[in-house]
Coordinates of C-alpha atoms and ligand atoms in Angstrom, one line a residue:
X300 CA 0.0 0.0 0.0
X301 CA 3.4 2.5 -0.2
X302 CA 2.3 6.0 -1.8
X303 CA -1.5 5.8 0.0
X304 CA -0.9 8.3 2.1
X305 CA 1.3 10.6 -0.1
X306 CA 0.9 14.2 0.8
X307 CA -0.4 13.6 4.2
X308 CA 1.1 15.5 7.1
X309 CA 1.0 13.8 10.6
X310 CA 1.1 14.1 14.3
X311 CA 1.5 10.7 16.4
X312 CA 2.1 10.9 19.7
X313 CA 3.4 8.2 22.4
X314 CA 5.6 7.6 19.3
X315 CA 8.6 6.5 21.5
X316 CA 7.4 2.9 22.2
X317 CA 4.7 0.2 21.3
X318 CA 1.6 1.0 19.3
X319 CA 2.8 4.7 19.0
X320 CA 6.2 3.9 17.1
X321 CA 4.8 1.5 14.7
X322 CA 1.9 4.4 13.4
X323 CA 4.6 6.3 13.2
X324 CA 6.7 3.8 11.0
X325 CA 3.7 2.4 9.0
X326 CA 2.0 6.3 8.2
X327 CA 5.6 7.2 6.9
X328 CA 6.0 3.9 4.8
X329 CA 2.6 4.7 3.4
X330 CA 4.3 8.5 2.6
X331 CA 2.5 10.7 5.4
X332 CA 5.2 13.1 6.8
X333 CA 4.8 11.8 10.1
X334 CA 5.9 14.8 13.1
X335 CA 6.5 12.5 16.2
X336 CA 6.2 13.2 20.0
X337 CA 6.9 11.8 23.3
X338 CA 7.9 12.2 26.7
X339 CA 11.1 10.5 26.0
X340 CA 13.0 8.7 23.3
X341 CA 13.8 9.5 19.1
X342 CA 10.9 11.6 18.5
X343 CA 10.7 15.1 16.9
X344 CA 9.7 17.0 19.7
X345 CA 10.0 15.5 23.2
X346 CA 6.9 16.9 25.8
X347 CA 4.6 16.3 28.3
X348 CA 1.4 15.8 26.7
X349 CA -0.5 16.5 29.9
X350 CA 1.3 20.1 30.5
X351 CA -1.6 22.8 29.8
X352 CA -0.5 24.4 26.4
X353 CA 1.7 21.4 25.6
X354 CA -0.8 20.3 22.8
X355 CA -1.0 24.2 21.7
X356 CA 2.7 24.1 21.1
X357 CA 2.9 20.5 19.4
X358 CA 0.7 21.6 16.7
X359 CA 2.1 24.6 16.1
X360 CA 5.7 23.0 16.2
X361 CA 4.0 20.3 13.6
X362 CA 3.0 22.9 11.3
X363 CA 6.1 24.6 10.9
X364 CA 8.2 21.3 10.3
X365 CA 5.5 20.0 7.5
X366 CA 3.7 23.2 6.4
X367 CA 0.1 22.2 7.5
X368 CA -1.5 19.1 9.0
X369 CA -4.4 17.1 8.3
X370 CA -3.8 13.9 10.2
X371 CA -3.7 13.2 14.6
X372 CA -3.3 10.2 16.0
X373 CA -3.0 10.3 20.4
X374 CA -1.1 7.0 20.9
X375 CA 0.1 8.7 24.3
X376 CA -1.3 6.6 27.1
X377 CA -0.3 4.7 30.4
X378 CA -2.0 1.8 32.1
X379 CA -1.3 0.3 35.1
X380 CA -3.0 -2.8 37.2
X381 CA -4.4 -1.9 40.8
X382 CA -7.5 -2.9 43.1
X383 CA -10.2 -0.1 43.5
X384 CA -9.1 0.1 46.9
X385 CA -5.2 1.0 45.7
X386 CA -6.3 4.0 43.3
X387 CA -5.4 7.0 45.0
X388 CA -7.1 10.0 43.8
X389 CA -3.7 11.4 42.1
X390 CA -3.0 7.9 40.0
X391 CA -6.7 8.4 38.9
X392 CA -6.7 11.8 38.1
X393 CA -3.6 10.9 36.2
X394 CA -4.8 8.1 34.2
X395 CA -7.7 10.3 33.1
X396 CA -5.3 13.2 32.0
X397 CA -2.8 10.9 29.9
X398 CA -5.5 9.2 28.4
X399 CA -8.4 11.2 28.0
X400 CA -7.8 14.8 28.7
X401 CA -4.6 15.4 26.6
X402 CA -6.4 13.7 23.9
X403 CA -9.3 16.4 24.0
X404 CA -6.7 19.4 24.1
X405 CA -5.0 17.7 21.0
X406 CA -8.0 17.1 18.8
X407 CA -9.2 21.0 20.0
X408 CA -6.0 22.1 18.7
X409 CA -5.6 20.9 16.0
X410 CA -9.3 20.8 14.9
X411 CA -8.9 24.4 12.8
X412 CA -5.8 22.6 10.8
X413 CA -7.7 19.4 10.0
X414 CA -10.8 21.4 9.2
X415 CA -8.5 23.8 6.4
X416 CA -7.6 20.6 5.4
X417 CA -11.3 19.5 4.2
X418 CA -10.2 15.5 4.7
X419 CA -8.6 15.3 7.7
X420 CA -8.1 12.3 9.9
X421 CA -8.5 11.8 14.0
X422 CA -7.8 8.4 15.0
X423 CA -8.3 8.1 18.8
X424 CA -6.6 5.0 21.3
X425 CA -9.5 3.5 23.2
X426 CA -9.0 -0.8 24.3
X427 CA -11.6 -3.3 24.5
X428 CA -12.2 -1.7 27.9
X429 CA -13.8 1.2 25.8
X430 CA -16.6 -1.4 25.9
X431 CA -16.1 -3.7 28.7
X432 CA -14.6 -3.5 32.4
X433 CA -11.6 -5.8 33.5
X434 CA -10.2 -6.4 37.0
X435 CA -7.3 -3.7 38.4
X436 CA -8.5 -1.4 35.3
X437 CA -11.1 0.8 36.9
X438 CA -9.1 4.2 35.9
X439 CA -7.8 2.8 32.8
X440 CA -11.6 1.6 31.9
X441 CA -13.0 4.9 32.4
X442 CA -10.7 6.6 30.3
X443 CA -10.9 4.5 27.8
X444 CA -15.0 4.3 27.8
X445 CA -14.5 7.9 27.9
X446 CA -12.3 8.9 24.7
X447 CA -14.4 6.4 22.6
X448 CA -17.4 9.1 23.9
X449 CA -15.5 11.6 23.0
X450 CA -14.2 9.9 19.6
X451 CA -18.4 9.8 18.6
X452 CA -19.1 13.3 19.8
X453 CA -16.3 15.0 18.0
X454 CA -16.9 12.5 14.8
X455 CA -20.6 14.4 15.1
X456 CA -19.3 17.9 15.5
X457 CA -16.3 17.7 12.9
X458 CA -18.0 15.8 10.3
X459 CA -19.4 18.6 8.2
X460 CA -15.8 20.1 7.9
X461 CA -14.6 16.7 5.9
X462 CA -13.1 15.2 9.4
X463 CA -13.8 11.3 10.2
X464 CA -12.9 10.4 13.7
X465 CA -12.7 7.1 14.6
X466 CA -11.7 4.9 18.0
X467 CA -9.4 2.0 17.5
X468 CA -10.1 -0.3 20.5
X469 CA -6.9 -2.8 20.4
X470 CA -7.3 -5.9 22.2
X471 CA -3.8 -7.3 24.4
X472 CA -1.2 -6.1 23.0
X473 CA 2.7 -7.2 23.2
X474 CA 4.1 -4.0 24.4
X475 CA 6.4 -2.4 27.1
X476 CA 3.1 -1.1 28.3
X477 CA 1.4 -4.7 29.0
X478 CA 5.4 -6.6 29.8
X479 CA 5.2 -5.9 33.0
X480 CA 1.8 -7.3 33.7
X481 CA 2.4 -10.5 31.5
X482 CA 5.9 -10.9 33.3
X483 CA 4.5 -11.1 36.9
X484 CA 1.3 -12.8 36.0
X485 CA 1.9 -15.4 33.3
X486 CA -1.7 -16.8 33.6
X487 CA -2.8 -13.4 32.4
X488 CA -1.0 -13.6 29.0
X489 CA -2.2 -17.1 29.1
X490 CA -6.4 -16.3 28.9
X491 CA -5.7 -13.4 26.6
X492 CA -3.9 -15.5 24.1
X493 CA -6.5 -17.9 24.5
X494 CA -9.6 -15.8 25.0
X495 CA -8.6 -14.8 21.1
X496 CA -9.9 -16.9 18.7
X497 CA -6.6 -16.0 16.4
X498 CA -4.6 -17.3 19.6
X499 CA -2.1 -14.9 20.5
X500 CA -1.2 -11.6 21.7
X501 CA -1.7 -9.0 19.2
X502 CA 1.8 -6.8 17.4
X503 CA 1.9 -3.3 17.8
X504 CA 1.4 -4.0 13.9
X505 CA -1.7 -5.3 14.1
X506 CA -3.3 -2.3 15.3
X507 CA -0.9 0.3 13.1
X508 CA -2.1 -1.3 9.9
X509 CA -5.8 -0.9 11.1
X510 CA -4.7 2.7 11.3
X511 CA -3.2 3.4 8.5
X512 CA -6.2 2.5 7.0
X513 CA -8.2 4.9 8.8
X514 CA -6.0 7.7 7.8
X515 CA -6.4 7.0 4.2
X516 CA -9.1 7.6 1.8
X517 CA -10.3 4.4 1.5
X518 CA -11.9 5.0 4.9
X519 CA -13.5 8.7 4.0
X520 CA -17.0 7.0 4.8
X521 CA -16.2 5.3 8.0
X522 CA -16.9 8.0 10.7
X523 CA -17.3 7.9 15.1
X524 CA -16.5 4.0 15.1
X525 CA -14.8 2.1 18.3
X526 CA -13.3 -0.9 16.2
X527 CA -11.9 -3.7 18.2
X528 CA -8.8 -4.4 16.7
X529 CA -8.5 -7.9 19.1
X530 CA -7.9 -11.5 17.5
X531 CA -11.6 -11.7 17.9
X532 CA -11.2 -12.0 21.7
X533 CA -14.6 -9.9 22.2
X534 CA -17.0 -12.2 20.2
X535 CA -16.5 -14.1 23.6
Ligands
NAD297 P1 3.7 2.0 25.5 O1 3.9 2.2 27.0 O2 4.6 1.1 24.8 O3 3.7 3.4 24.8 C1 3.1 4.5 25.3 C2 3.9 5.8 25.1 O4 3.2 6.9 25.6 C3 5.3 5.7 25.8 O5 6.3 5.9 24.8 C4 5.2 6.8 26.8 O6 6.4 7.5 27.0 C5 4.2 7.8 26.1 N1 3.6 8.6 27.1 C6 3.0 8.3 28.3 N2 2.6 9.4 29.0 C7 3.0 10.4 28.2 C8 2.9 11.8 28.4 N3 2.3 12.3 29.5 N4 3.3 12.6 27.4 C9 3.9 12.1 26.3 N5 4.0 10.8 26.1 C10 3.6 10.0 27.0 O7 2.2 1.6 25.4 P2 1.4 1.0 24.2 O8 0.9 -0.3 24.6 O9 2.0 1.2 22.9 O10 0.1 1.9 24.3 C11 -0.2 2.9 23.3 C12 -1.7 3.2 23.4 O11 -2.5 2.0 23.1 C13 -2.2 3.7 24.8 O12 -3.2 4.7 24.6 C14 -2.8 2.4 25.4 O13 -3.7 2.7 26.4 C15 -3.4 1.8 24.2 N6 -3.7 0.4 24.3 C16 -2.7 -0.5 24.5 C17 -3.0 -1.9 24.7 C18 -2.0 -2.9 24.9 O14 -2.4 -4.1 25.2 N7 -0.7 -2.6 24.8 C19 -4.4 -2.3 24.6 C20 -5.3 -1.3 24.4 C21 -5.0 0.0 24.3

């Protein structure tokens, strides 16, 4: 599919690591110019996502390195497992800004660029826990549940300017964000890879392809979807 996304201009952020690098990688080998961000790592600009104004300045710094922009995907996110009981107010609040609230500031950002554009592209980060709860996820669940609200209402408000918005709701996925959880509880990389019908964890691939697709044209009808992007582990 090289070329499919020639003369697209891109942000991706939490392009440092997992699902955020390989959108990065894929969007460029389809030929987006792809403007990368961070906290940490090879990335274009390295920031804070959840510092007021950071979003403000990422756009504005994507601009002026690619001369417009048409195309944001929020990859940024963090997840972590604890009971109810061990969510202290800060690690909730937290999870909701990394995962939710930067991703509103972004997409409000950037909306006046995508809708110049007249075909832009927002491709939002939710999980199968968009959809359905999971033990030790109560923080992570509602943010996710939340940014696929979000993903529907902005599809809704932004369509009329030529702007699909979509929610790509990846099952388990094989990445630094998920090692730490599989490493300590084995059993629990177990039932996902078993829970899917394709049997396995899913690539950070998997889901970037699935993107990639989104961003292009053959997708210009497909608007305010949550796709699971899961081996087929939600059919059961
Ligand atoms: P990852 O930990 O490999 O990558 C996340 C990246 O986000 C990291 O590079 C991290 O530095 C960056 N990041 C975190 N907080 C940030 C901040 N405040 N500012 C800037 N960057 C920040 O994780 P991943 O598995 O690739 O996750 C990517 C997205 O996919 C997340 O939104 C995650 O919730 C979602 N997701 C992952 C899975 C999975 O199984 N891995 C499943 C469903 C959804």
């Amino acid at each position: 599919m090289s070329g499919r996304l020639e003369g697209r201009r891109a942000i991706v952020t939490g392009a440092g690591s997992g699902i955020g690098a390989a959108v990065a990688k894929r969007l460029a080998a389809d030929g987006a110019r792809v403007f990368t961000c961070d906290l940490k790592g090879e990335v274009d600009h390295l920031a804070d996502v959840t510092v007021e104004g950071a979003s403000a300045a990422l756009v504005e710094a994507a601009v002026e390195a690619m001369g417009g922009l048409d195309t944001v995907v929020p990859c940024a996110g963090i997840a972590a497992f604890s009971p109810l009981e061990g969510h202290t107010d800060a690690y909730f609040r937290q999870v909701l800004e990394v995962n939710l609230v930067a991703v509103f500031r972004l997409v409000r950002d950037a909306a006046e660029h995508l809708k110049q554009a007249g075909n832009g592209r927002i491709v939002t980060i939710g999980s199968t826990t968009s959809t359905y709860g999971d033990e030790g996820l109560c923080a992570y669940s509602a943010s996710k549940h939340a940014v696929l609200g979000f993903t529907k209402s902005a599809a809704a408000e932004l369509g009329p300017h030529g702007v699909t918005v979509n929610c790509v709701q990846p099952g388990a996925i094989d990445t630094p964000m998920t090692a730490p959880a599989f490493e300590e509880m084995p059993e629990y990389r177990t039932f996902w890879e078993n829970k899917a019908p394709l049997r396995r964890l899913g690539r950070p691939e998997d889901i970037a392809d699935v993107i990639a697709f989104l961003c292009s044209d053959d997708a210009r009808f497909m608007s305010g979807h949550g796709l699971w992007v899961d081996g087929g582990a939600m059919v059961r």
